[in-house]
Coordinates of C-alpha atoms and ligand atoms in Angstrom, one line a residue:
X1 CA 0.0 0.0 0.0
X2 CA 0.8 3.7 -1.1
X3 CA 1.6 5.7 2.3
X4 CA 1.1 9.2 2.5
X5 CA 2.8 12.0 5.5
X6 CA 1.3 15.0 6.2
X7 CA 2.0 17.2 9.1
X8 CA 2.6 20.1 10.9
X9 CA 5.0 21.5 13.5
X10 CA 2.8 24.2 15.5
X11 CA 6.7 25.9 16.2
X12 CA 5.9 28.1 19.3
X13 CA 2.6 29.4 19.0
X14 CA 0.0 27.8 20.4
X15 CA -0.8 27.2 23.9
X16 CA -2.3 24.0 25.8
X17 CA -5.7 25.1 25.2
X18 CA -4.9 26.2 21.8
X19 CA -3.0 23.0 21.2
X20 CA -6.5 20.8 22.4
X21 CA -8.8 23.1 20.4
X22 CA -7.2 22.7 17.3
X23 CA -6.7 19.1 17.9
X24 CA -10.1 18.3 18.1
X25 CA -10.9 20.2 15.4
X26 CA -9.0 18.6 13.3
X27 CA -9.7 15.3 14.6
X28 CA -13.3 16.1 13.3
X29 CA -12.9 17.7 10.3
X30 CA -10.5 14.9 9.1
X31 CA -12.8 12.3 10.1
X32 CA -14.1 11.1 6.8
X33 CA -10.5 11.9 5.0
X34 CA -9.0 9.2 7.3
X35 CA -7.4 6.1 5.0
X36 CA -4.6 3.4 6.1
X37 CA -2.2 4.7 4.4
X38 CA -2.5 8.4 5.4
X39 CA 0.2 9.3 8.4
X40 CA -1.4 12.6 10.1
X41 CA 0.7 14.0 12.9
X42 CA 0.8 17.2 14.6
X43 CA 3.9 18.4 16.7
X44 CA 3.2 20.8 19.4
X45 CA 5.0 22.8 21.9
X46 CA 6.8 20.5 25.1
X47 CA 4.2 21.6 27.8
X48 CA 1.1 20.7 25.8
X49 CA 2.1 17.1 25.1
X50 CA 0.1 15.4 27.5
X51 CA -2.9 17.0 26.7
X52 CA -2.4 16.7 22.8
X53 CA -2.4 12.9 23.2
X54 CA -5.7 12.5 24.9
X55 CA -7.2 15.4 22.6
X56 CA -5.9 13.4 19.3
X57 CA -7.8 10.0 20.7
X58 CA -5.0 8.0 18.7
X59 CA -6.3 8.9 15.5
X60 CA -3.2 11.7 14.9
X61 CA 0.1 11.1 16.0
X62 CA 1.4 13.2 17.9
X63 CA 5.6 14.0 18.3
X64 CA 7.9 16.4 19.7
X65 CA 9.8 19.3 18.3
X66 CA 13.1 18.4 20.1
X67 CA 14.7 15.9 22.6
X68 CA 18.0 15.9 24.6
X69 CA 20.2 12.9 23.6
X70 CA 20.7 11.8 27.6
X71 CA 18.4 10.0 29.4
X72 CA 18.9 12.5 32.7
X73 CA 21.5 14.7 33.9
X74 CA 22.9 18.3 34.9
X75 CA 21.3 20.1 31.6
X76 CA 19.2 22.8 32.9
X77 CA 16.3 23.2 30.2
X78 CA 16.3 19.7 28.4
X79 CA 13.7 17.2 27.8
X80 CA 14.7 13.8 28.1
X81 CA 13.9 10.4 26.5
X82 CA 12.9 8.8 28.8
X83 CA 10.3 12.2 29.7
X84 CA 9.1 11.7 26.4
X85 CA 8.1 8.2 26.8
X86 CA 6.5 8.2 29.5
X87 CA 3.9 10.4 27.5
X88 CA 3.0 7.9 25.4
X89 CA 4.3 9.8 21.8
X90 CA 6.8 7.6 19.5
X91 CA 7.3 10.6 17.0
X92 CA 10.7 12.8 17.7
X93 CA 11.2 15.6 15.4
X94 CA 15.3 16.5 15.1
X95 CA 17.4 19.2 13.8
X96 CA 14.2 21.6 12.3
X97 CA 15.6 24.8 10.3
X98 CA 15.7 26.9 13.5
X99 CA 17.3 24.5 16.3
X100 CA 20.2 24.8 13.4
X101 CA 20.2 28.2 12.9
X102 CA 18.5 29.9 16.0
X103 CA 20.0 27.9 18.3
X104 CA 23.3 26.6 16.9
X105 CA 22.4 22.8 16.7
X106 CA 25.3 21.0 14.5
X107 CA 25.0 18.1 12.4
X108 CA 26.6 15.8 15.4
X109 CA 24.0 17.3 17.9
X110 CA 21.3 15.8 15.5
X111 CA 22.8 12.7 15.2
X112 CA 23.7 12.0 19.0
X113 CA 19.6 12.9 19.2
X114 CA 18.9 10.5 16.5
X115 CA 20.9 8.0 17.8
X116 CA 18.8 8.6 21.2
X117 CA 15.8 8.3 19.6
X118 CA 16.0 5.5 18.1
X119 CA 17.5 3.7 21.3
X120 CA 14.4 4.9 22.9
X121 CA 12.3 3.1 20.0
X122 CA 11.0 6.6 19.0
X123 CA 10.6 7.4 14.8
X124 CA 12.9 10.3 14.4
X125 CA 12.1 12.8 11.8
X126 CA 15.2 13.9 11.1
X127 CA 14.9 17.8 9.1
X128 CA 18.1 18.6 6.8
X129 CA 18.0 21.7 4.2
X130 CA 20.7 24.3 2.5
X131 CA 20.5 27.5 3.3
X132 CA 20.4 29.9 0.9
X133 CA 24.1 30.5 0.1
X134 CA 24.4 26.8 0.3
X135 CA 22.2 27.3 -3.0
X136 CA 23.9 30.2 -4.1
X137 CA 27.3 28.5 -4.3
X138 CA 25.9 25.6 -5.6
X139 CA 26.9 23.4 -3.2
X140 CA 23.0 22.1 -2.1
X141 CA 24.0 18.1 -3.1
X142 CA 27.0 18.1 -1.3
X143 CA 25.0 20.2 2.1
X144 CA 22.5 17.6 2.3
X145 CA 24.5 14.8 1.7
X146 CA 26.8 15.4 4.3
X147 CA 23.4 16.4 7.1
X148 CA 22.5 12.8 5.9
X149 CA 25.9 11.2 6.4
X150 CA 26.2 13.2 9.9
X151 CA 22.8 12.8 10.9
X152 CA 22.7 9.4 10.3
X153 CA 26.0 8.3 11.4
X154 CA 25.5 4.5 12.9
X155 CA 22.0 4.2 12.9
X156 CA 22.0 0.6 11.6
X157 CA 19.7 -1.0 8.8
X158 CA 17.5 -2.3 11.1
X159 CA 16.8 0.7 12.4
X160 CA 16.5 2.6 9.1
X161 CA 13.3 1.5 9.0
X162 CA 12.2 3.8 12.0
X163 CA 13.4 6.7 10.1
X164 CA 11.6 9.4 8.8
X165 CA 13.3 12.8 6.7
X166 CA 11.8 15.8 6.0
X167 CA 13.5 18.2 3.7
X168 CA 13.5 21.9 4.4
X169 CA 15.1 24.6 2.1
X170 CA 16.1 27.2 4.7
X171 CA 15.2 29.8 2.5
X172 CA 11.6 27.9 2.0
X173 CA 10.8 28.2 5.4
X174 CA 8.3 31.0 7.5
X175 CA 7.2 34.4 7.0
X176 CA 9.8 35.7 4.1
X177 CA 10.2 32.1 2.6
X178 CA 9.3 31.6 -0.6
X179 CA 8.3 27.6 -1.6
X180 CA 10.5 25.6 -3.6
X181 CA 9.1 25.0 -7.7
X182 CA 7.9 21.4 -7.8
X183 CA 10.8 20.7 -9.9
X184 CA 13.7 22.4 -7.7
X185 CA 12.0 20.1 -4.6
X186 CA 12.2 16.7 -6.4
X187 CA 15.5 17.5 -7.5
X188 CA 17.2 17.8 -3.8
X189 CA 14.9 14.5 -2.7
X190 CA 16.0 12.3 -5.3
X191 CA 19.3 13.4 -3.6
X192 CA 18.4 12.7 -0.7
X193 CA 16.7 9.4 -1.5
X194 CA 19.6 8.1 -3.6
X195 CA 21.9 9.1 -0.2
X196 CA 19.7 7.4 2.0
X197 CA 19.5 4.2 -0.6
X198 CA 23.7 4.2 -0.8
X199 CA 23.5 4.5 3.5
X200 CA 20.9 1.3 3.9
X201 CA 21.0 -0.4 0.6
X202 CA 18.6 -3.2 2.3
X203 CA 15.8 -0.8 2.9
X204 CA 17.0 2.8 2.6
X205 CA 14.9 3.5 -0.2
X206 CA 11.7 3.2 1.9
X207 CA 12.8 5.9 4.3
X208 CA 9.9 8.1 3.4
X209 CA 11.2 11.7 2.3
X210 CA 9.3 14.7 3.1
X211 CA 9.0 18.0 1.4
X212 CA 8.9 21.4 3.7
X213 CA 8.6 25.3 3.2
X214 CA 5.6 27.6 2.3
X215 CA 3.8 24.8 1.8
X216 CA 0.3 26.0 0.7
X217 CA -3.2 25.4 -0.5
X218 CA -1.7 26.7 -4.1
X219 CA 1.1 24.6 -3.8
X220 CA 0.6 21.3 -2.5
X221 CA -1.1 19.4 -5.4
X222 CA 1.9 20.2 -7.3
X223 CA 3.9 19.5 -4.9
X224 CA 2.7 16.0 -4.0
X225 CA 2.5 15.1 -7.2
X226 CA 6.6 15.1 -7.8
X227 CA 7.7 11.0 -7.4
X228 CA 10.1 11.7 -5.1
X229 CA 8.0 13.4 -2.3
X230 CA 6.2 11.2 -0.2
X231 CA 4.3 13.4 1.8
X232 CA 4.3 17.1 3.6
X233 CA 5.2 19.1 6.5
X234 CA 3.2 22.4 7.1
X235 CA 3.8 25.5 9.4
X236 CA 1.7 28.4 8.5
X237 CA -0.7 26.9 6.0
X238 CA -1.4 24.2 9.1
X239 CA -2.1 26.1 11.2
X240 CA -5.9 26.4 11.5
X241 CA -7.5 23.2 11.2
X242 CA -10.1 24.0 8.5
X243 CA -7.0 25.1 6.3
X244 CA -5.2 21.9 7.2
X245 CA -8.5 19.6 6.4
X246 CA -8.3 21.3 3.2
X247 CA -5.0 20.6 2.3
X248 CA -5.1 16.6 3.2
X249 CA -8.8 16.3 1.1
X250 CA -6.7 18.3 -1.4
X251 CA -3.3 15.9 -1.3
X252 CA -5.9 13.0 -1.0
X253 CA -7.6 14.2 -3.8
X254 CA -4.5 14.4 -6.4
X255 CA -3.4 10.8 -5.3
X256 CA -6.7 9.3 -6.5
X257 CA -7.1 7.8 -3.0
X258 CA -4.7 5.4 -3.4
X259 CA -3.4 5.2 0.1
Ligands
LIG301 P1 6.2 27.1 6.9 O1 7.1 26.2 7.9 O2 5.3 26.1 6.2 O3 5.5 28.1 7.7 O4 7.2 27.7 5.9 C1 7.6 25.0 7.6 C2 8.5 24.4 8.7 O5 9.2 25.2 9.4 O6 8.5 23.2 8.9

């Protein structure tokens, strides 16, 4: 069966009763777009985790927008693992556009979290994109190659299969951003694809890729319909659950309902 990722990270802007409001929102309006191959999640803020599980009644997954890499210790400000588990969520997101840039997150932060996640048996969704002199110098292949090869560093094959990416042009991303053509996108995931396929040659090619930045109600048919991008992950457009609903009938719509 065709599988299908759609999702949004709610960043830091909504708060617990925000986050449960929306939730159940969109638990409603999505109700009848619901298929078996259609992976819904919604990442929210730390502090509204909890209560973002029991509003999404199991029918979205639910992750997290960071995670330390120790299981406890002296580091004032971190959520551990082992935190995270006892909440009952399995998705981790790691290295988004602006831990990298805002708060100086490196390529081996991300994979020591990876590598945390995964120990924990949590999916990571590990984000990688070049910024916009990464593009300008031409050097995008080479940028995203070498967040893979990082990021990735000794997860093993078995694990592989736990892995999610999502691929974020930094100059794509939030208020200023402007989206990546159809084209441009499917270009750096067939990249990113062949990297992960040369990385786990058992199974890496089923490490579902995908595609952020400005995603949009304009944009996302197009979008989805490039073979190399298996699925979407929203800020802005995502952010009101009638506008979300709209987007997955949308996606739904252009795959025929294959999923
Ligand atoms: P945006 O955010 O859709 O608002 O550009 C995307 C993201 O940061 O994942």
């Amino acid at each position: 069966m065709k599988r299908i990722y759609l999702g949004t990270n709610l960043k830091m802007y909504k708060t617990n009763r925000e986050t449960v409001t929306y939730l159940k929102e969109l638990t409603e309006k999505t109700a009848a777009l619901r298929c078996p191959g259609l992976e819904l999640f919604v990442i929210p803020s730390f502090t509204a985790l909890p209560e973002a599980v029991e509003a999404a009644e199991g029918k979205i997954k639910i992750g997290a927008q960071n995670m330390c890499w120790e299981d406890a210790g002296e580091y004032t400000g971190e959520i551990s693992p082992r935190m995270l588990k006892t909440i009952g969520i399995d998705l981790i997101e790691i290295g988004h556009s602006e831990r990298r840039h805002k708060f100086g997150e490196t390529n081996f932060d991300v994979n020591r979290k990876v590598l945390a996640a995964l120990r924990h048996g949590f999916t990571p969704l590990l984000c990688i994109g070049e910024t916009e002199a990464d593009k300008t110098y031409g050097v995008t292949t080479e940028c995203l190659r070498e967040q893979l090869k990082i990021g990735l560093y000794g997860v093993t094959g078995e694990q592989a299969r736990r892995v999610w990416v999502a691929y974020e042009p930094v100059w794509a991303i939030g208020v200023g951003g402007k989206p990546a053509t159809p084209e441009y996108a499917n270009r750096s995931q067939q990249v990113i694809k062949d990297t992960l396929a040369e990385l786990f040659p058992d199974n890496g090619g089923e490490i579902p890729v995908l595609y952020g930045g400005s995603v949009n109600s304009r944009n996302a048919t197009g979008l989805i319909e490039q073979p190399a991008i298996d699925g979407l992950f929203i800020g802005r457009a995502a952010w009101e659950a009638e506008s979300f609903a709209a987007i997955i009938k949308q996606v739904l719509d252009a795959g025929k309902r294959n999923y």
